[in-house]
Coordinates of C-alpha atoms and ligand atoms in Angstrom, one line a residue:
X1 CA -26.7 -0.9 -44.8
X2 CA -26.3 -4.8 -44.2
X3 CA -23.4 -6.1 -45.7
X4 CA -24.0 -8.3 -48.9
X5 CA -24.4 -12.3 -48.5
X6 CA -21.2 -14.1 -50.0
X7 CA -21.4 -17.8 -51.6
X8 CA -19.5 -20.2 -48.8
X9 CA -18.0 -23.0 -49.8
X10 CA -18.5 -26.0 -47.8
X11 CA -15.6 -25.9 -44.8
X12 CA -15.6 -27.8 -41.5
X13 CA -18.3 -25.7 -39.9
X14 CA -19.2 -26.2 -36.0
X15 CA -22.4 -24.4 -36.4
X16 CA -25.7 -26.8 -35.6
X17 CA -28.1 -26.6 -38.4
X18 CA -30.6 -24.4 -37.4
X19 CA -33.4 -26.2 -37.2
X20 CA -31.9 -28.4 -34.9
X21 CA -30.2 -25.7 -32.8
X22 CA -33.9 -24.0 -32.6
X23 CA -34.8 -27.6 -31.1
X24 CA -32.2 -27.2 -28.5
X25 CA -32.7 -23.9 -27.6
X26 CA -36.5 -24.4 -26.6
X27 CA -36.0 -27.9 -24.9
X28 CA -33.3 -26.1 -22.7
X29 CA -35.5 -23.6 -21.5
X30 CA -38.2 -26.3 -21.0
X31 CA -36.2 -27.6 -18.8
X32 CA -34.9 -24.7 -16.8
X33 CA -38.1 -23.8 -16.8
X34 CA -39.0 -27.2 -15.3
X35 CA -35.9 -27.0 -12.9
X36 CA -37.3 -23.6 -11.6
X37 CA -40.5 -25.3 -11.2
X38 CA -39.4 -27.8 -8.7
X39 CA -36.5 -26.0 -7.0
X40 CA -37.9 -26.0 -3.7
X41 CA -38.2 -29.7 -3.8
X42 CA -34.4 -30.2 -4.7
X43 CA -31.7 -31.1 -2.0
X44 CA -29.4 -27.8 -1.8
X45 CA -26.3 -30.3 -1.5
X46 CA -26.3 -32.7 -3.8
X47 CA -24.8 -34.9 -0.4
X48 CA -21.6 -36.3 -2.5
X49 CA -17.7 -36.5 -2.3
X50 CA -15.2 -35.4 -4.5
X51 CA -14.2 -38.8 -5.4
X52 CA -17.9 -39.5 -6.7
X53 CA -18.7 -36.3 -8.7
X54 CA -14.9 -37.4 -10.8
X55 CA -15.8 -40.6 -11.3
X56 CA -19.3 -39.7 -12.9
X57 CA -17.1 -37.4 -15.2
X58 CA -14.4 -39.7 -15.4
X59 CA -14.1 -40.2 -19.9
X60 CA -11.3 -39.9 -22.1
X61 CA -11.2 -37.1 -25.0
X62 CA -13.8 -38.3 -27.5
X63 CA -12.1 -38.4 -30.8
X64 CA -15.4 -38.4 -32.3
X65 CA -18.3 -36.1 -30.4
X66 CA -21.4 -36.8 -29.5
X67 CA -24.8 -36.2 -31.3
X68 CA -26.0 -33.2 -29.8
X69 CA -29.4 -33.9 -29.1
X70 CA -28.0 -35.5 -25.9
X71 CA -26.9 -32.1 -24.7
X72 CA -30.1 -31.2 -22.9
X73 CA -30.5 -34.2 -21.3
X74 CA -27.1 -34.9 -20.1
X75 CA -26.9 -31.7 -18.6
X76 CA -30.1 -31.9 -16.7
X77 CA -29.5 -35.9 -15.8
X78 CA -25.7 -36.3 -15.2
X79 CA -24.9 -32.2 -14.5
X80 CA -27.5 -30.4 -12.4
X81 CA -27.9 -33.2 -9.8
X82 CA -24.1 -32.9 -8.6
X83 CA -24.7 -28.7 -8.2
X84 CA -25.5 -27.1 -5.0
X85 CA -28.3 -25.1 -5.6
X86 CA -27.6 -21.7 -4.1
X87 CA -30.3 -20.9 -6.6
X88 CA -32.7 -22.5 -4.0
X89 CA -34.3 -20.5 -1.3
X90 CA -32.6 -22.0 1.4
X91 CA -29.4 -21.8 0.2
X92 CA -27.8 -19.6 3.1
X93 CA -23.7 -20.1 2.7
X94 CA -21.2 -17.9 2.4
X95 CA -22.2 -14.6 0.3
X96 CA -24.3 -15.9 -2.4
X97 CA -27.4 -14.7 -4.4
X98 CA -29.9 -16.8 -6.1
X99 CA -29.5 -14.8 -9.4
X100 CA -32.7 -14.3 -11.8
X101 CA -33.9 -15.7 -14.9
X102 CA -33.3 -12.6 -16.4
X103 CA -29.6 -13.0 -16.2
X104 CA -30.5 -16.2 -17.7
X105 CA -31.6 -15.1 -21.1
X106 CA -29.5 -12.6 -20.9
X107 CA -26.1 -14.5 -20.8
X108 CA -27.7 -16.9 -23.7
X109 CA -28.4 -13.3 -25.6
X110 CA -24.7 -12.2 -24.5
X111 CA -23.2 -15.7 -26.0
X112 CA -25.2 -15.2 -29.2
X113 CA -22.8 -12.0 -30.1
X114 CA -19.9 -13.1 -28.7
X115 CA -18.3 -9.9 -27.7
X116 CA -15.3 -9.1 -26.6
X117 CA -15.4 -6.4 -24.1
X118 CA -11.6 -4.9 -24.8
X119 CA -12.3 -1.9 -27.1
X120 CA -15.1 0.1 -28.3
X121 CA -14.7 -1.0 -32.2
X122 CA -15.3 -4.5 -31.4
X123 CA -18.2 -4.0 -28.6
X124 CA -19.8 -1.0 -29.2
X125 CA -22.6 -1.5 -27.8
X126 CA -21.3 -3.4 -25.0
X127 CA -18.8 -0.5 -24.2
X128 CA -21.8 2.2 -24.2
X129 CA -24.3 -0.4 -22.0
X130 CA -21.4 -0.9 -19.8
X131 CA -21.0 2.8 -19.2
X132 CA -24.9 3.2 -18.4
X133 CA -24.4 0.0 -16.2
X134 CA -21.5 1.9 -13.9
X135 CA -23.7 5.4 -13.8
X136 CA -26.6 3.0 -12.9
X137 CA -25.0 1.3 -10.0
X138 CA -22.9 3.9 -8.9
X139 CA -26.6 6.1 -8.8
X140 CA -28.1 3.2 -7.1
X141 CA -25.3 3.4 -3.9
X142 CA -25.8 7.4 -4.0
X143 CA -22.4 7.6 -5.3
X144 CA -23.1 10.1 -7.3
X145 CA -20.3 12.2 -8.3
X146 CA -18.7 12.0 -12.0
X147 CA -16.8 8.8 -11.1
X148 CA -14.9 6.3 -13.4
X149 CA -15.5 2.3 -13.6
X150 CA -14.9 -0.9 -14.7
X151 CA -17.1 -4.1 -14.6
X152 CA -15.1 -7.1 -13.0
X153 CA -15.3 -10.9 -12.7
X154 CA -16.0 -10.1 -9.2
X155 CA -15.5 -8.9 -6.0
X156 CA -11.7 -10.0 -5.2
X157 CA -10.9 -8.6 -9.2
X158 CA -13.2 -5.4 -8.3
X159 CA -11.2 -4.6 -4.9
X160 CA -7.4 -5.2 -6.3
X161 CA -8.5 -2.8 -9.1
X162 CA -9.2 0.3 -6.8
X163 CA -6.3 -0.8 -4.5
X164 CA -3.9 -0.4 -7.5
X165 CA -5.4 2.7 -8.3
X166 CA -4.8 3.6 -4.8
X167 CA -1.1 2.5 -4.6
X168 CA -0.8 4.3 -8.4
X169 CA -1.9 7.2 -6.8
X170 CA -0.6 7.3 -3.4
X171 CA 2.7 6.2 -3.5
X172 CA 4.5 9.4 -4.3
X173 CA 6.7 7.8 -7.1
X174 CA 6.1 6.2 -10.5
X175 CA 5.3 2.6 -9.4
X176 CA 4.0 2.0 -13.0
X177 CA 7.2 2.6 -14.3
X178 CA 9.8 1.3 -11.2
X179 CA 7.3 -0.6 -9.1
X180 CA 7.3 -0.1 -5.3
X181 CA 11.0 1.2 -5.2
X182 CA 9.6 4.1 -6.6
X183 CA 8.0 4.4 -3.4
X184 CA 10.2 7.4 -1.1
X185 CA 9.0 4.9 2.1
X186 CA 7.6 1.5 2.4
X187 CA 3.9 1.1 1.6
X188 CA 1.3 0.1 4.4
X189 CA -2.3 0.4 4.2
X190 CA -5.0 -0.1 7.0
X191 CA -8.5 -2.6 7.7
X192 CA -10.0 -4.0 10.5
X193 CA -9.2 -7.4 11.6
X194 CA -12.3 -8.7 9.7
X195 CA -11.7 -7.9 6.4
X196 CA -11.8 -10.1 3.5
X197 CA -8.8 -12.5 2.5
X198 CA -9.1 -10.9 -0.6
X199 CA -7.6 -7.9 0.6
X200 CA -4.5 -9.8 1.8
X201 CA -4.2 -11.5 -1.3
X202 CA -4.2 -8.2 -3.3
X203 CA -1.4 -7.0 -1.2
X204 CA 0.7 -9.8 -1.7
X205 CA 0.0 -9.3 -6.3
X206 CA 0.3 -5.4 -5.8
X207 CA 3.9 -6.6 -4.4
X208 CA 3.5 -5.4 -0.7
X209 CA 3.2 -8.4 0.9
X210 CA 0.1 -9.2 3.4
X211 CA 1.8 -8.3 6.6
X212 CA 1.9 -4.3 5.1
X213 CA -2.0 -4.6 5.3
X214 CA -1.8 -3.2 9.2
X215 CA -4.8 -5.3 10.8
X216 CA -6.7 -2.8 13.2
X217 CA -8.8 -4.1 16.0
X218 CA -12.6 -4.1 16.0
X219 CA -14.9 -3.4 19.1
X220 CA -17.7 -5.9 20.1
X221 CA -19.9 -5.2 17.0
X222 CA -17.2 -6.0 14.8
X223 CA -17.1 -2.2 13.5
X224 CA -12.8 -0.7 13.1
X225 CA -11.5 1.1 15.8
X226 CA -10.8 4.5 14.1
X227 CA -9.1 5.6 17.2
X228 CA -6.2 2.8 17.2
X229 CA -6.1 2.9 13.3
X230 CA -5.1 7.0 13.4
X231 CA -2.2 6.2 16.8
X232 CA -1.5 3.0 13.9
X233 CA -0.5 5.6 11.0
X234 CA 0.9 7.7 13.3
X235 CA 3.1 5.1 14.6
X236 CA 3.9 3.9 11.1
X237 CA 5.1 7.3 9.8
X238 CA 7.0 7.7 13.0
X239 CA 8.8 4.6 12.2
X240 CA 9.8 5.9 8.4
X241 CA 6.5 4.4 6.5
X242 CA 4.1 5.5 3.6
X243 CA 0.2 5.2 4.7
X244 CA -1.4 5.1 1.5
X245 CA -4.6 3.5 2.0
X246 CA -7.6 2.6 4.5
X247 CA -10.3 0.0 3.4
X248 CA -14.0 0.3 5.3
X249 CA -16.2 -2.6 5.2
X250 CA -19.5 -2.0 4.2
X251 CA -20.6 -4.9 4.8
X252 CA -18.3 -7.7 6.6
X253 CA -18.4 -11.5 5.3
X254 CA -18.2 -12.5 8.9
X255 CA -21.4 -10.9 10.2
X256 CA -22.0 -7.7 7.7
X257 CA -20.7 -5.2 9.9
X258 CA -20.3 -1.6 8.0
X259 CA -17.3 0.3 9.4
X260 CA -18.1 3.7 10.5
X261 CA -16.8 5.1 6.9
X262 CA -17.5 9.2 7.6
X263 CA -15.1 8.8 10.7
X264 CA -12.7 6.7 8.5
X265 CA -12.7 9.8 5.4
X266 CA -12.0 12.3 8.0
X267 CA -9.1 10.2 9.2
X268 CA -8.0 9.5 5.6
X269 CA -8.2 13.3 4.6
X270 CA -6.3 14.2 7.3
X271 CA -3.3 11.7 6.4
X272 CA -3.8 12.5 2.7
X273 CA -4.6 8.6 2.6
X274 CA -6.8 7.2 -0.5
X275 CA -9.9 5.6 1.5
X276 CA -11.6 2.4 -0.4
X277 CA -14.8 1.3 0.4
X278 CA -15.4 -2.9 0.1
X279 CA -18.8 -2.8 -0.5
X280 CA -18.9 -6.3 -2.5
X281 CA -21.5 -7.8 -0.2
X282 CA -23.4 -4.6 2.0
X283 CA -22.9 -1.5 -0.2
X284 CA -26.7 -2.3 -2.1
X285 CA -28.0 -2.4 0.8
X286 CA -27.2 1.4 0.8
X287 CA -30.3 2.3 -1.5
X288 CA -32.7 1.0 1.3
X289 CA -34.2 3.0 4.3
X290 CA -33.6 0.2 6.7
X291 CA -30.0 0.3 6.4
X292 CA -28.7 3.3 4.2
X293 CA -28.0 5.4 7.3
X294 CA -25.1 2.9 8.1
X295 CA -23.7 3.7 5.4
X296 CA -23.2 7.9 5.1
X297 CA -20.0 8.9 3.9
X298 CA -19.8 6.3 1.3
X299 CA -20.4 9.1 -1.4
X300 CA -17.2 10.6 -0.5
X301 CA -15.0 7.4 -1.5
X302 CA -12.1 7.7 -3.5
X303 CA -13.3 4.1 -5.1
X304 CA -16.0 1.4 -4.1
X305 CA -16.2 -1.9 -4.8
X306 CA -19.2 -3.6 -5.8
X307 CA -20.7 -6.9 -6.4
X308 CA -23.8 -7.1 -8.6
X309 CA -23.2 -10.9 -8.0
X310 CA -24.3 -11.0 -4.7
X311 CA -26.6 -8.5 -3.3
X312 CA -28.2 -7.6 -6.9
X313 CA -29.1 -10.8 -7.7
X314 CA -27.2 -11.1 -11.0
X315 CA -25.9 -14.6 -11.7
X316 CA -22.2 -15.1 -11.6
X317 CA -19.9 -13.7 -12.6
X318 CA -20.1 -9.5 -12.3
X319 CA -17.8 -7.5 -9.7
X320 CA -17.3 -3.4 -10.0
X321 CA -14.9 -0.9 -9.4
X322 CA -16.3 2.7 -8.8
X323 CA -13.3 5.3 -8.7
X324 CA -14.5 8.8 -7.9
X325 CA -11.4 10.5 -9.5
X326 CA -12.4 10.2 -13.7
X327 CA -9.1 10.0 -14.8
X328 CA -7.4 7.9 -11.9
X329 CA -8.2 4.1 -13.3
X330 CA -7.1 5.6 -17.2
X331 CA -3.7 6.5 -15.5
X332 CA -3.3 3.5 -13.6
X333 CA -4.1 1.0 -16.3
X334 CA -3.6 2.4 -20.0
X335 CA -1.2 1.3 -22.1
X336 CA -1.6 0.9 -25.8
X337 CA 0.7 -0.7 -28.2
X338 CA 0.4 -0.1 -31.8
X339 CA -1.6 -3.3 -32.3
X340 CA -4.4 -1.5 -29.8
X341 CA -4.6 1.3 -31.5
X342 CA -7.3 3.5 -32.3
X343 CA -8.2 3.9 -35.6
X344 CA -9.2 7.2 -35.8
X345 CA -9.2 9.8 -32.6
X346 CA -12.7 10.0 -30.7
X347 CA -14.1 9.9 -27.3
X348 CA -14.7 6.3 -27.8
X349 CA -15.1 4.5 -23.7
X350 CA -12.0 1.8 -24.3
X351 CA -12.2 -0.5 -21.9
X352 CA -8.6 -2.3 -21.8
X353 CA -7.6 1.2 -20.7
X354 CA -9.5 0.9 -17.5
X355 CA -8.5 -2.5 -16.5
X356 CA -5.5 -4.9 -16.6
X357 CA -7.4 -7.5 -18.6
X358 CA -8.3 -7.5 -22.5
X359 CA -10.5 -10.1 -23.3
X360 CA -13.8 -9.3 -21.6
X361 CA -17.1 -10.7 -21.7
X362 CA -20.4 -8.7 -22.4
X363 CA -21.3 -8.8 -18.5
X364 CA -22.9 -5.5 -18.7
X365 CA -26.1 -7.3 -20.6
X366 CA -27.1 -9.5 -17.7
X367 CA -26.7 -6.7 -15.5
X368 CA -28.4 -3.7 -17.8
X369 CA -31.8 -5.7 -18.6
X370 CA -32.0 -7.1 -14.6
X371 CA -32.1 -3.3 -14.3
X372 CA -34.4 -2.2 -16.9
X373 CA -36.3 -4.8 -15.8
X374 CA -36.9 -5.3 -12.4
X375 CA -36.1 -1.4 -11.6
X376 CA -34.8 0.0 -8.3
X377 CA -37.5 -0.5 -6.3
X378 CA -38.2 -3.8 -6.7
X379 CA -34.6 -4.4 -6.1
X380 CA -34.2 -2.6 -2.6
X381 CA -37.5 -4.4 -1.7
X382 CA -36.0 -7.5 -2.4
X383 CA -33.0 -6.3 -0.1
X384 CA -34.8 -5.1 2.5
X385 CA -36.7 -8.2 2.9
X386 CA -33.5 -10.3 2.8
X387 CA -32.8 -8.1 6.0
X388 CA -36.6 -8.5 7.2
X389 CA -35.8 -12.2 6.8
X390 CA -32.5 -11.6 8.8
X391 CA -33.8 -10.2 11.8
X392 CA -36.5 -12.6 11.6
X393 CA -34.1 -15.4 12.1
X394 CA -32.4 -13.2 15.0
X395 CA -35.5 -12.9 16.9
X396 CA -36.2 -16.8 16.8
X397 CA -32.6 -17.5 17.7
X398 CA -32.9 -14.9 20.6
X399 CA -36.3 -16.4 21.9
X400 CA -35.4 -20.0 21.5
X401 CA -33.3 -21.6 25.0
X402 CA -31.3 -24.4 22.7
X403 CA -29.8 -21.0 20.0
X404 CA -27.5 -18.1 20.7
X405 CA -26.7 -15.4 18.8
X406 CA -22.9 -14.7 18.4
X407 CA -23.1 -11.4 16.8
X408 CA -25.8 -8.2 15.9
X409 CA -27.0 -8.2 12.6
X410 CA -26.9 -5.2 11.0
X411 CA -27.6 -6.6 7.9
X412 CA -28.9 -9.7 6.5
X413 CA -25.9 -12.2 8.3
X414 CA -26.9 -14.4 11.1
X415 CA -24.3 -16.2 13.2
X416 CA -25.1 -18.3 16.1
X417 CA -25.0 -21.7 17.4
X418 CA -27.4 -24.3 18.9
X419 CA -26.8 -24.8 22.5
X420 CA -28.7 -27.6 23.6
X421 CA -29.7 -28.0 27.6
X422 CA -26.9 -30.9 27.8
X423 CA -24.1 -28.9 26.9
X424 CA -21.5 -28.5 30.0
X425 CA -21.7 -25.3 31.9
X426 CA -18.0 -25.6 32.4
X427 CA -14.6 -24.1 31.0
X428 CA -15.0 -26.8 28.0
X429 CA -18.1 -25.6 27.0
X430 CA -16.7 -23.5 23.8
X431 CA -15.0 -26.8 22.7
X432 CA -17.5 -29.2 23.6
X433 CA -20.0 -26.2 21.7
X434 CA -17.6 -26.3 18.7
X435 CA -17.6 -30.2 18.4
X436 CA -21.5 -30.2 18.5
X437 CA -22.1 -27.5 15.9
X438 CA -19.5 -28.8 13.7
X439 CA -21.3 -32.3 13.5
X440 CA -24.8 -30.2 12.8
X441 CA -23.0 -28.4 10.1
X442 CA -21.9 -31.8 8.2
X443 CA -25.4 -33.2 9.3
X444 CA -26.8 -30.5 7.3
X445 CA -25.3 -30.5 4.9
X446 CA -25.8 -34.2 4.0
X447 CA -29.6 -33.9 5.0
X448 CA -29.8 -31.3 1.9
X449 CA -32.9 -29.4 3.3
X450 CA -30.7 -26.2 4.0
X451 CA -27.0 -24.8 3.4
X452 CA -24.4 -22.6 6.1
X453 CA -21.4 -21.8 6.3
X454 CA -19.3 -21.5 9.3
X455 CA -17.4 -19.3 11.1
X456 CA -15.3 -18.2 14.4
X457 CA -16.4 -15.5 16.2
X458 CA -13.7 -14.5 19.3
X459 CA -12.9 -18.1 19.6
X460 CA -16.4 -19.4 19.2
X461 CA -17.6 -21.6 16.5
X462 CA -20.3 -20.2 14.6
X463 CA -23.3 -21.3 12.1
X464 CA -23.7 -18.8 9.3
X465 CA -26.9 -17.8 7.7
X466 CA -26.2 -15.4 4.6
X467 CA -29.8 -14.7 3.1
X468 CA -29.4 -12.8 -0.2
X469 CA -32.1 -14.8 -2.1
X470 CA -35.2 -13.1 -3.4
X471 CA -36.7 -16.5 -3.5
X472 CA -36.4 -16.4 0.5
X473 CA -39.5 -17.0 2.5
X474 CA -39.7 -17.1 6.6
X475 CA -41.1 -20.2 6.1
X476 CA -38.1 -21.2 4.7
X477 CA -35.8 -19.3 7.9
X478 CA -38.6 -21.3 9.8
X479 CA -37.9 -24.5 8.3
X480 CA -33.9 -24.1 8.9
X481 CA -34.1 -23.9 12.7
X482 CA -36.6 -26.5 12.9
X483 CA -34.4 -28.6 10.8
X484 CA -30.8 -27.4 12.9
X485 CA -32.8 -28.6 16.5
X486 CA -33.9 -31.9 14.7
X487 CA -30.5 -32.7 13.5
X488 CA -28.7 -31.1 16.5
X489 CA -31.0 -33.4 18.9
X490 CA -29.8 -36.5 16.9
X491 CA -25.9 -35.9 16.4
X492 CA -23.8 -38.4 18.9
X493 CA -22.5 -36.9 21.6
X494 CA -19.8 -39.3 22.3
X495 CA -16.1 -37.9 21.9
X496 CA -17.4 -34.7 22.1
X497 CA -16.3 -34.2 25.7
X498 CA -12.8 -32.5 25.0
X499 CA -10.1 -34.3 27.0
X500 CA -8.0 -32.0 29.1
Ligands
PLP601 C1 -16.8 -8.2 1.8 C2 -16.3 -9.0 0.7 N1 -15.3 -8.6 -0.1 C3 -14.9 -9.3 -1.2 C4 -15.4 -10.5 -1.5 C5 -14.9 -11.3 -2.7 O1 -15.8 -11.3 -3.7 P1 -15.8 -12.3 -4.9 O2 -16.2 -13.6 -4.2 O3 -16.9 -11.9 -5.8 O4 -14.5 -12.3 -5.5 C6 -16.4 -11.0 -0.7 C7 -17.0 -12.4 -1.0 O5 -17.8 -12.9 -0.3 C8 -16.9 -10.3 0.4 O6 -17.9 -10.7 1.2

């Protein structure tokens, strides 16, 4: 039954009226629409400082506001041409997807019902889409046991989520209650030297401090050494410790390596350590025949986390934490004071049970309809063309004399460098190599035709390629190396010469 229209009397309202917020809404998606249209044609960096972009937004608190019908327009003339468009198909940097317009609709649908994403009386249907969302994702990985989860702002929330399980669980003491003093030995955990910052940051929150995440070398594909990470816990207990977890890559930042994880379990099982998988950027990748064979054992996880953000193409912001144990996040994150409360006893799916924050938004929508409506395999063809694309680019770096490769690419990361016939064949070649590439970078970068990151690989300056764009062409990957041996052939090579 809808609930009965009352008589309002006239209060300061912030609502539009409607026919003028109907105006809005379809010049908005005009534009986008419009935006989409010419996206190839836009400059990926908009080529400005810091100092510009605040001075174009430099205005005092209006004490009266604007008329609205300006908002289109000054988002699409003063906003959108100061974004980088990693929207564009030759965005390349860091880990970054494109996202789809259905995300698009679907965060203006999400914003229309406000939700708040804390408990099941105020979301319902958010809190049961959010459950089919986990099972979805988690079934898309093959992680398929009867796992628990969470939806997260992203991949650094997503990863100290299962490592605070892990400590909760591990620690052999009732750290909820006393912190790590409850501990009977310090706490150390394990991960190769190239594991995300995020992971040092979340041992420094969890109160452990970054130098108790033991850094364990990696061989010369960039994979863990599960040999020196077992004589490393051994060492550690030998020297009064608590081991209590090992993180596997699945899917490095660097240059997507995935850590041997079966190897890693059986290490983990025989320490009675909990074994987290960071599969924010490679675990999708999973689902596909090209690559899912890297990644065997990931079923057996005690907790994965995810990123729909990057390799699902969702727009920003959506991270996920898979725990295979169903009641391990409940007893590592509920708490309920009387103002929480249920009121009545059920099975209700709370979701400030399952997480540290309350106010949540309704991230499962974008993520549910991109699923209902692209279905998995679209999706892993999209991936596996991203890595298509990625060897692509490989090959023509191999072939070409001025490019090296720095790294394999297992999935779809490229690192290498242009290495033009004038560059010295001596001892400062590395430096002199460095200098170069770091001027193409900038040039790049201000040219606006493509975007990389960098990177050091064993002491070697490295270009980065990340594709994870569906938008992606080789003609694009094409483009970018023409464009790198254009620029690189015009950057100035004085000063480059190191002086010794
Ligand atoms: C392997 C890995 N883990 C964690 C993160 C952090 O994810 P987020 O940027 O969503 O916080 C990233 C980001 O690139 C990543 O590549």
């Amino acid at each position: 039954m809808s609930a009965e229209p009352v008589e309002h009397a006239p209060t300061a309202s912030l609502d539009l009226d409607l026919d003028t917020f109907r105006s809005l809404g379809h010049a908005a998606v005009d534009a986008i629409a419009d935006f989409y249209a010419d996206l190839d044609h836009q400059r990926v960096f908009p080529g400005v400082t810091p100092a510009e972009v605040r001075a174009r937004f430099d205005e005092t608190l209006p004490d009266e506001g604007h008329d609205p019908r300006d908002l289109v327009s000054d988002f699409f003339e003063r906003v959108l041409p100061l974004c980088t468009h990693n929207t564009h198909p030759r965005f390349f940097g860091y880990v970054m997807s494109g996202g789809n317009h259905i995300g698009i609709l679907a965060e203006l649908l999400a914003a229309t019902v406000n939700q708040n994403c804390a408990k099941w009386d105020v979301s319902p249907a958010a809190a049961e889409l959010e459950q089919v969302t986990l099972r979805w994702l988690a079934e898309f990985i093959g992680y398929t046991a009867p796992c628990d989860g969470i939806l997260t702002s992203g991949g650094s929330m997503a990863n100290l989520t299962c490592l605070a399980v892990a400590r909760a669980m591990k620690a052999g003491g009732d750290v909820r209650s006393e912190g790590i003093a409850a501990a009977p030995a310090p706490l150390v955990g394990y991960a190769s030297t190239e594991v995300h910052s995020c992971h040092d940051k979340a041992f420094e929150l969890m109160g452990l401090g970054h130098s108790q995440l033991h850094k364990i070398p990696v061989d010369k594909d960039y994979l863990i050494d599960v040999a020196a990470l077992e004589r490393s816990i051994q060492e550690d207990k030998d020297q009064g410790l608590r081991p209590f977890v090992v993180i596997a890559n699945a899917g490095t930042v660097n240059t997507g390596a995935v850590d041997p994880i079966e190897p890693l379990l059986e290490v983990s099982r025989r320490h009675d350590l909990w074994l987290h998988v960071d599969g924010a950027y490679g675990a999708f990748a999973a689902a596909s025949t090209q690559a899912g064979g890297l990644f065997a054992g990931l079923d057996q996880a005690d907790s994965v986390a995810l990123d729909p953000h990057k390799w699902l193409f969702i727009p920003f912001d959506v991270g996920c934490s898979l725990i295979r144990n169903p009641s391990a996040l409940r007893d590592t994150y509920s708490l309920t004071p009387a103002y929480l409360r249920k009121e009545r006893e059920d099975d209700a799916w709370e979701a400030h049970e399952r997480h540290f924050t309350l106010s949540r938004s309704f991230r499962a929508l974008k993520v549910w309809m991109s699923l209902r409506t692209f279905g998995r395999t679209r999706l892993i063809r999209c991936i596996e063309s991203n890595i298509d694309l990625a060897r692509h680019l490989s090959r023509l770096v191999e072939e070409a004399p001025d490019f090296e490769l720095l790294a394999p690419v297992p999935l779809s990361i490229v690192c290498f460098r242009y290495v033009p016939p004038d560059a010295p064949q001596d001892d400062k070649r590395d430096e002199w190599l460095k200098r170069l590439n770091t001027a193409l970078a900038d040039a790049l970068l201000a040219d606006g035709r493509a975007f990389l990151s960098r990177t050091t690989l064993q002491g070697k300056f490295a270009l980065r390629a990340c594709i994870l764009n569906h938008r992606t062409s080789p003609a694009d990957i094409d483009l970018l190396l023409r464009t790198l041996r254009e620029l690189g052939q015009g950057v100035d090579r004085t000063g480059l010469q190191p002086v010794s």
